[in-house]
Amino acid sequence: MTPSNKVGLRGGDQVSELTASRLSVYLRCLNALDLADVKTVSSRTLAEQFHLNAAQIRKDLAYFGEFGVRGVGYYVKDLKRHLRVILGLDRGVRVAVVGAGNLGLALADYPGFHREGFEIAALFDVERGKVGRKSRGGVRIVDMTEFRKVIKRENIDIVVLAVPAAAAQDVVNVAVAAGIRALLNFAPGTLKVPRGVKLKNVDLTVSLESLSFFLARGESDEGQD
Amino acid sequence: MTPSNKVGLRGGDQVSELTASRLSVYLRCLNALDLADVKTVSSRTLAEQFHLNAAQIRKDLAYFGEFGVRGVGYYVKDLKRHLRVILGLDRGVRVAVVGAGNLGLALADYPGFHREGFEIAALFDVERGKVGRKSRGGVRIVDMTEFRKVIKRENIDIVVLAVPAAAAQDVVNVAVAAGIRALLNFAPGTLKVPRGVKLKNVDLTVSLESLSFFLARGESDEGQD
DNA sequence: TTTTGTGAACTAGTTCACAGCT
DNA sequence: AGCTGTGAACTAGTTCACAAAA
């Protein structure tokens, strides 16, 4: 961790999940703009990129400070820097993946993670045959018995679960006991976490089924997400 | 009751994305209950499984008919069957994955899909070296030039995108032109689809970043999803 | 002028609470 | 008694619309 840049949230208000996700989307867009050497951007322009309302963007940002300049918009580099701090990306976030099956290996090597300041620092599995081998991208597979030790040593911030549903709760418990406070879960089903721990679920079956639902209903004027 | 498969949506009302996802979650739970030979279940019991409100479950279901019995609850087998029809799972849904990289291969072999009535009927890639080979699970990789033809021949319902961000919009366009009306996208960034086509995004970077955000904020009484 | 930041108005989603069925 | 189905009340999230700043 860094000396502590207290993210200047004005008012101790709870920030919603949806705002958090959008901040991440804004950052991606700013990266693209910065790369294209664009200097400033207005909430309107930003909103047009993804189908979003300009006021929403301004509100999301205004939660954390006044980053814009009236009549001008937002300075791309400046806002980008702020967002990286707000999202906690300034001090590289350290990630461990549990489960070295197809999905776990794919996640460990996923290029999008490494790019944005995440570091896949460990990959775990219980299977003897897998331990000691490496993912294509070169992440070494470690025995699950080493979990606690490695989590501590490597200062892991986030644990990604790519294990079978039946094993998921056990892994959560071990991770939480090891001091992990944020998990991204790809296993289907509902997991319990104690207060103070953040669990985010990505449920592939649910995603596909809800698409199937809309097909079945013939919802003919549905767009995004 | 159920001779008719017309999903009896009462009132032509738009059903929300959130309701759709929850239906899928309910179905999973019912499958487990059925397997455990439980005959009936109340909205209360169902709600306790995942942290949800009983009235919400009743409302979600009531959208589609009166499936419950007052004083008793819902008959597990019966509700399960109804949900499968509502979600369009009764006639096996046919899925194609585009992109035979790590993620695409993992998705093509994902056991959770096959289990719930989805059929991975095709896997596409542009890379010469990959075409003709098979995923570990045995799904053959087909050249992207064959896309349209195979989509038609195999009666594909849903296309899953596991291609680099730069290629994603092109694939969407081709898929839409081939008559696809539902897509599940794993590529980062915003894609455009015409009206009448449903696009669902699973953005791994956004998921991780929003976890990082909550870590950075030290949100200490956050629980689920 | 342009564009932000923000209260006020609105819309969507959730929970309550209870009548009515079994 | 127990539990559903549902209007009414509430909460969260979004959009509008405008004063204030550059």
XYZ file of C-alpha atoms (C1' of nucleotides) in Angstrom:
494
model
C 0.000 0.000 0.000
C 0.941 3.603 -0.580
C 1.270 6.401 1.965
C -2.500 6.767 1.666
C -4.169 8.999 -0.771
C -7.448 9.254 0.927
C -9.844 9.282 -1.970
C -11.550 12.573 -1.377
C -15.079 11.348 -1.125
C -17.222 14.244 -0.107
C -19.684 13.151 2.499
C -19.189 9.652 3.838
C -21.869 8.370 1.525
C -22.168 4.817 0.308
C -21.299 4.536 -3.378
C -23.435 2.175 -5.415
C -22.223 -0.891 -7.268
C -23.471 0.625 -10.504
C -21.479 3.799 -10.030
C -18.380 1.731 -9.310
C -18.761 -0.242 -12.532
C -19.318 2.884 -14.549
C -16.168 4.514 -13.182
C -14.280 1.583 -14.591
C -15.945 2.044 -17.957
C -15.116 5.752 -17.954
C -11.490 4.955 -17.245
C -11.309 2.625 -20.206
C -12.697 5.317 -22.425
C -10.269 7.907 -21.086
C -7.380 5.579 -21.795
C -8.481 5.380 -25.408
C -8.871 9.155 -25.636
C -5.483 9.717 -24.053
C -3.903 7.315 -26.508
C -5.513 9.286 -29.326
C -3.961 12.378 -27.779
C -7.279 14.028 -26.999
C -6.770 16.659 -24.316
C -10.219 17.393 -22.956
C -13.599 15.702 -23.088
C -17.088 16.785 -22.070
C -19.580 14.642 -20.218
C -21.746 14.833 -23.313
C -19.070 13.391 -25.603
C -18.255 10.724 -23.064
C -21.936 9.845 -22.777
C -22.297 9.423 -26.513
C -19.613 6.717 -26.601
C -21.611 4.308 -24.559
C -25.359 4.920 -24.494
C -25.453 6.861 -21.260
C -26.764 10.105 -19.894
C -24.342 13.013 -19.492
C -25.779 14.044 -16.139
C -25.159 10.566 -14.847
C -21.480 10.791 -15.682
C -21.178 14.187 -14.031
C -22.934 12.888 -10.940
C -20.804 9.774 -10.742
C -17.672 11.890 -10.864
C -18.979 14.616 -8.595
C -19.178 12.013 -5.853
C -15.417 12.181 -5.566
C -14.607 15.779 -6.222
C -14.875 18.530 -8.791
C -12.715 17.282 -11.603
C -14.224 19.252 -14.443
C -13.811 22.779 -15.720
C -16.987 24.616 -16.638
C -17.165 25.562 -20.275
C -14.337 23.160 -21.075
C -15.063 19.688 -19.782
C -12.592 17.301 -18.173
C -8.858 17.175 -18.807
C -8.333 13.634 -20.030
C -4.993 12.949 -18.362
C -6.115 14.535 -15.155
C -9.409 12.677 -14.877
C -7.707 9.439 -15.832
C -5.244 9.860 -13.003
C -8.007 10.624 -10.529
C -10.025 7.613 -11.613
C -7.038 5.326 -11.225
C -6.650 6.480 -7.650
C -10.362 6.225 -6.928
C -10.422 2.681 -8.313
C -7.337 1.799 -6.287
C -5.334 0.974 -9.403
C -2.454 3.305 -8.623
C -0.815 0.757 -6.357
C -0.870 -2.412 -8.539
C -3.601 -4.713 -7.318
C -2.461 -8.258 -6.625
C -4.714 -11.109 -7.686
C -4.751 -14.842 -7.058
C -6.758 -17.289 -9.133
C -7.986 -20.489 -7.503
C -8.675 -23.415 -9.807
C -6.380 -24.247 -12.712
C -9.016 -25.782 -14.957
C -9.800 -24.371 -18.367
C -11.430 -21.275 -16.968
C -8.830 -20.633 -14.270
C -6.004 -20.896 -16.762
C -7.806 -18.593 -19.166
C -8.343 -16.032 -16.411
C -4.756 -16.243 -15.197
C -3.537 -15.404 -18.694
C -6.268 -12.929 -19.556
C -4.442 -9.977 -21.124
C -7.020 -7.407 -20.007
C -6.059 -7.874 -16.373
C -2.369 -7.369 -16.645
C -2.879 -4.333 -18.800
C -4.844 -2.297 -16.278
C -2.500 -2.662 -13.348
C -3.595 -6.022 -12.024
C -0.944 -8.580 -11.305
C -1.803 -12.271 -11.322
C 0.539 -13.267 -8.538
C -0.602 -16.817 -7.899
C -2.622 -19.693 -9.337
C -3.785 -22.516 -7.102
C -5.122 -26.014 -7.564
C -5.598 -29.097 -5.418
C -4.728 -31.538 -8.159
C -1.309 -33.119 -7.806
C -0.825 -33.452 -11.545
C -1.261 -29.725 -12.073
C 0.878 -28.395 -9.243
C 4.287 -27.243 -10.391
C 3.204 -26.779 -13.999
C 2.623 -23.369 -15.505
C -0.109 -21.664 -17.462
C 0.732 -20.791 -21.049
C 1.368 -17.255 -19.913
C 3.818 -18.511 -17.327
C 1.895 -18.361 -14.054
C 3.044 -21.216 -11.842
C 0.414 -23.503 -10.325
C 0.766 -23.842 -6.560
C -0.717 -26.465 -4.262
C -3.784 -25.306 -2.398
C -2.156 -26.340 0.886
C 0.205 -23.402 0.383
C -2.718 -21.024 -0.042
C -2.609 -19.157 3.228
C 1.146 -18.790 3.202
C 1.316 -17.559 -0.372
C -1.606 -15.167 0.068
C 0.254 -13.519 2.935
C 3.691 -13.574 1.328
C 2.443 -12.232 -1.996
C 0.162 -9.655 -0.433
C -2.840 -10.752 -2.431
C -5.700 -8.269 -2.560
C -8.314 -10.115 -4.606
C -9.066 -13.821 -5.008
C -10.717 -15.085 -8.186
C -12.647 -18.348 -7.843
C -12.675 -20.680 -10.831
C -13.410 -23.902 -8.973
C -16.373 -26.287 -9.144
C -19.480 -25.097 -7.307
C -19.073 -27.763 -4.647
C -15.636 -26.454 -3.648
C -16.380 -22.766 -3.800
C -17.622 -22.142 -0.269
C -14.620 -23.908 1.235
C -12.243 -21.755 -0.757
C -14.118 -18.636 0.317
C -13.788 -19.631 3.945
C -10.077 -20.267 3.663
C -9.560 -17.027 1.770
C -11.502 -14.990 4.283
C -9.600 -16.598 7.142
C -6.394 -15.610 5.359
C -7.532 -11.998 5.412
C -8.891 -11.633 1.885
C -11.587 -8.986 1.659
C -12.600 -9.130 -2.008
C -13.489 -12.092 -4.195
C -14.609 -12.541 -7.762
C -16.558 -15.770 -8.113
C -17.204 -17.704 -11.325
C -18.731 -20.747 -9.651
C -22.491 -21.050 -9.913
C -24.575 -20.879 -6.759
C -24.809 -18.671 -3.716
C -21.862 -18.178 -1.402
C -21.792 -16.757 2.089
C -19.260 -14.149 3.111
C -19.002 -12.346 6.418
C -19.670 -8.621 6.694
C -16.836 -6.516 5.497
C -15.956 -8.896 2.695
C -16.994 -8.063 -0.842
C -18.053 -10.875 -3.145
C -18.851 -10.319 -6.785
C -20.441 -13.083 -8.816
C -20.056 -13.690 -12.516
C -22.527 -16.395 -13.326
C -22.139 -17.640 -16.873
C -25.189 -19.867 -16.786
C -27.385 -17.061 -15.540
C -26.079 -14.777 -18.286
C -26.844 -17.302 -21.012
C -30.211 -18.167 -19.545
C -31.325 -14.603 -19.366
C -30.428 -14.239 -23.042
C -32.408 -17.361 -23.759
C -35.288 -15.834 -21.844
C -35.335 -12.743 -24.007
C -35.190 -14.901 -27.133
C -38.090 -16.970 -25.886
C -40.111 -13.872 -25.155
C -39.269 -12.304 -28.482
C -38.579 -9.019 -26.755
C -38.172 -7.027 -29.918
C -36.971 -3.704 -28.715
C -34.253 -4.617 -26.323
C -30.826 -3.192 -26.734
C -27.841 -3.214 -24.500
C -26.467 -5.100 -21.607
C -51.843 -27.292 -15.967
C -49.533 -26.698 -18.843
C -50.617 -28.195 -22.085
C -49.919 -24.916 -23.810
C -46.382 -23.689 -24.044
C -47.399 -20.145 -24.664
C -45.592 -18.500 -21.800
C -48.593 -16.981 -20.185
C -47.279 -13.526 -19.527
C -50.195 -11.672 -18.122
C -50.280 -8.211 -19.517
C -47.821 -7.503 -22.311
C -45.463 -5.913 -19.833
C -41.751 -5.567 -20.283
C -39.856 -7.865 -17.957
C -36.728 -6.431 -16.404
C -33.231 -7.783 -16.825
C -33.044 -8.316 -13.070
C -36.159 -10.430 -13.006
C -34.793 -12.526 -15.878
C -31.541 -13.217 -14.023
C -33.382 -14.126 -10.869
C -35.597 -16.612 -12.684
C -32.437 -18.398 -13.702
C -31.240 -18.423 -10.111
C -34.566 -19.799 -8.923
C -34.355 -22.571 -11.474
C -30.944 -23.613 -10.238
C -32.257 -23.778 -6.709
C -35.277 -25.812 -7.775
C -33.015 -28.283 -9.548
C -31.138 -28.802 -6.309
C -34.366 -29.196 -4.332
C -35.739 -31.637 -6.868
C -32.566 -33.661 -6.713
C -32.942 -33.782 -2.936
C -36.461 -35.039 -3.537
C -38.129 -32.048 -1.915
C -41.714 -31.821 -3.123
C -42.818 -28.285 -2.295
C -41.122 -25.058 -1.359
C -42.392 -21.721 -0.098
C -41.210 -18.345 -1.317
C -39.876 -17.780 2.178
C -37.654 -20.888 2.124
C -36.499 -20.064 -1.382
C -35.670 -16.523 -0.303
C -33.566 -17.710 2.597
C -31.259 -19.689 0.288
C -29.961 -16.613 -1.444
C -30.349 -13.367 0.484
C -33.541 -12.238 -1.138
C -36.989 -11.058 -0.220
C -39.870 -13.546 -0.395
C -42.255 -11.005 -1.894
C -39.793 -10.409 -4.681
C -39.782 -14.060 -5.630
C -43.555 -14.208 -5.590
C -43.735 -11.100 -7.751
C -41.168 -12.369 -10.230
C -43.136 -15.571 -10.663
C -46.538 -13.909 -10.676
C -45.478 -12.095 -13.830
C -45.945 -15.352 -15.712
C -48.880 -16.991 -14.020
C -50.129 -18.300 -10.720
C -47.822 -21.193 -10.064
C -48.205 -21.410 -6.316
C -50.770 -22.948 -4.024
C -51.861 -20.859 -1.065
C -51.077 -22.461 2.213
C -48.659 -24.848 0.547
C -46.122 -23.038 -1.593
C -44.853 -24.137 -4.973
C -44.616 -27.698 -6.249
C -40.932 -28.075 -7.039
C -41.239 -30.226 -10.172
C -44.055 -28.134 -11.494
C -42.384 -24.766 -10.983
C -39.154 -26.119 -12.386
C -40.913 -27.184 -15.548
C -42.593 -23.800 -15.870
C -39.345 -21.943 -15.397
C -37.622 -24.040 -18.033
C -40.314 -23.061 -20.503
C -40.251 -19.409 -19.479
C -36.469 -19.330 -19.895
C -36.750 -21.050 -23.251
C -34.686 -24.026 -22.104
C -37.238 -26.665 -23.013
C -36.112 -26.720 -26.626
C -32.301 -27.024 -26.230
C -30.670 -23.695 -26.913
C -27.897 -23.794 -29.507
C -24.787 -21.739 -28.864
C -21.748 -20.784 -30.939
C -18.532 -19.451 -29.452
C -16.388 -17.109 -31.521
C -12.702 -16.958 -30.659
C -10.746 -20.103 -29.815
C -8.240 -18.446 -27.506
C -7.885 -19.473 -23.883
C -11.185 -17.962 -22.901
C -13.115 -19.219 -25.920
C -11.870 -22.752 -25.386
C -12.736 -22.581 -21.700
C -16.245 -21.371 -22.506
C -16.778 -24.006 -25.197
C -15.977 -26.718 -22.667
C -17.680 -25.094 -19.687
C -19.633 -27.885 -18.029
C -22.294 -25.573 -16.618
C -23.600 -24.809 -20.098
C -24.087 -28.297 -21.369
C -25.769 -29.282 -18.144
C -28.649 -26.823 -18.327
C -29.753 -27.618 -21.862
C -27.355 -25.470 -23.829
C -25.538 -27.075 -26.694
C -22.226 -25.669 -27.865
C -22.711 -26.394 -31.526
C -19.799 -24.468 -33.021
C -16.496 -22.789 -32.205
C -14.972 -20.307 -34.618
C -11.597 -18.699 -35.150
C -9.815 -16.820 -37.915
C -6.431 -18.340 -37.222
C -5.348 -20.944 -39.746
C -3.386 -22.911 -37.189
C -6.427 -23.400 -34.996
C -8.997 -24.317 -37.607
C -9.640 -28.047 -37.775
C -8.347 -28.701 -34.281
C -10.660 -29.437 -31.377
C -11.151 -28.143 -27.865
C -10.311 -30.563 -25.082
C -14.007 -31.252 -24.758
C -14.191 -32.134 -28.428
C -15.733 -29.047 -30.030
C -14.253 -28.624 -33.510
C -12.808 -25.239 -34.461
C -14.239 -23.889 -37.695
C -12.905 -21.128 -39.923
C -14.636 -17.812 -39.474
C -15.306 -17.682 -43.220
C -17.775 -20.520 -42.665
C -19.570 -18.523 -39.984
C -22.737 -17.548 -41.765
C -23.226 -20.942 -43.335
C -22.676 -22.847 -40.091
C -24.878 -20.480 -38.088
C -27.738 -21.192 -40.463
C -27.118 -24.914 -40.809
C -26.724 -25.479 -37.070
C -29.630 -23.227 -36.158
C -27.597 -21.224 -33.691
C -29.603 -19.168 -31.201
C -26.905 -17.399 -29.206
C -23.390 -16.264 -30.127
C -20.741 -15.929 -27.427
C -17.918 -13.496 -28.199
C -14.484 -14.342 -26.861
C -12.452 -12.330 -29.336
C -10.126 -9.359 -28.866
C -11.863 -6.032 -28.374
C -10.734 -4.800 -31.783
C -12.506 -7.658 -33.568
C -15.692 -7.695 -31.528
C -17.800 -5.189 -33.444
C -17.058 -6.910 -36.761
C -18.166 -10.238 -35.369
C -21.344 -8.668 -34.013
C -22.136 -7.239 -37.419
C -21.605 -10.544 -39.173
C -23.633 -12.383 -36.558
C -26.515 -9.937 -36.750
C -26.469 -10.127 -40.544
C -26.696 -13.908 -40.195
C -29.875 -13.494 -38.176
C -28.516 -13.875 -34.633
C -30.660 -12.035 -32.088
C -28.795 -12.665 -28.833
C -25.106 -12.281 -27.993
C -23.011 -12.737 -24.883
C -19.910 -10.589 -25.109
C -16.687 -11.060 -23.139
C -14.700 -8.460 -25.037
C -14.124 -5.181 -23.225
C -15.628 -2.022 -24.635
C -18.963 -0.900 -25.969
C -20.596 -2.596 -28.927
C -23.474 -1.428 -31.057
C -26.359 -3.700 -31.917
C -29.515 -2.830 -33.840
C -32.906 -2.775 -32.161
C -34.360 -6.173 -31.616
C -30.991 -7.732 -30.858
C -30.066 -8.461 -27.265
C -26.462 -8.004 -26.187
C -25.242 -8.957 -22.749
C -21.791 -7.921 -21.619
C -19.575 -9.740 -19.170
C -16.694 -7.411 -18.558
C -13.981 -9.055 -16.502
C -11.894 -5.917 -16.126
C -14.860 -3.924 -14.894
C -15.688 -6.654 -12.376
C -12.175 -6.693 -10.980
C -11.903 -2.928 -10.946
C -15.098 -2.497 -9.048
C -13.779 -4.916 -6.439
C -10.583 -2.921 -6.305
C -12.688 0.184 -5.840
C -14.441 -1.238 -2.800
C -11.113 -2.321 -1.363
C -9.694 1.143 -1.879
C -12.701 2.709 -0.194
C -12.561 0.282 2.703
C -16.313 -0.169 2.410
C -16.678 -2.252 5.513
C -20.216 -3.397 5.463
C -20.641 -4.619 1.976
C -21.853 -8.079 1.342
C -23.041 -9.729 -1.810
C -22.795 -9.274 -5.469
C -20.752 30.775 -25.154
C -20.011 26.195 -23.278
C -20.193 22.892 -19.858
C -20.009 21.721 -15.097
C -22.281 20.502 -10.596
C -26.571 19.733 -8.393
C -31.425 20.157 -6.412
C -35.809 18.674 -7.982
C -38.678 15.556 -10.681
C -39.153 11.336 -12.323
C -38.733 6.209 -13.127
C -37.597 1.637 -11.807
C -37.113 -1.739 -8.401
C -37.956 -3.553 -3.761
C -40.347 -4.422 0.427
C -44.418 -4.179 3.280
C -48.667 -5.654 4.681
C -52.794 -7.828 4.096
C -56.922 -9.841 1.678
C -58.097 -14.179 0.071
C -57.429 -19.045 -0.996
C -56.423 -23.993 0.595
C -52.984 -22.339 10.336
C -49.972 -21.223 6.295
C -48.722 -19.123 2.149
C -49.725 -16.919 -2.223
C -50.687 -12.848 -5.076
C -50.796 -7.977 -5.155
C -51.826 -2.896 -4.268
C -49.601 0.575 -1.655
C -45.469 2.499 0.431
C -40.941 2.968 0.138
C -36.044 3.123 -1.633
C -32.673 3.516 -5.142
C -31.270 5.120 -9.442
C -31.747 8.183 -13.466
C -32.779 12.239 -16.006
C -34.128 17.038 -16.246
C -33.233 21.654 -16.013
C -30.833 25.518 -14.516
C -27.661 28.552 -11.720
C -22.883 29.393 -11.543
C -18.184 29.298 -13.451
C -14.674 29.708 -17.090
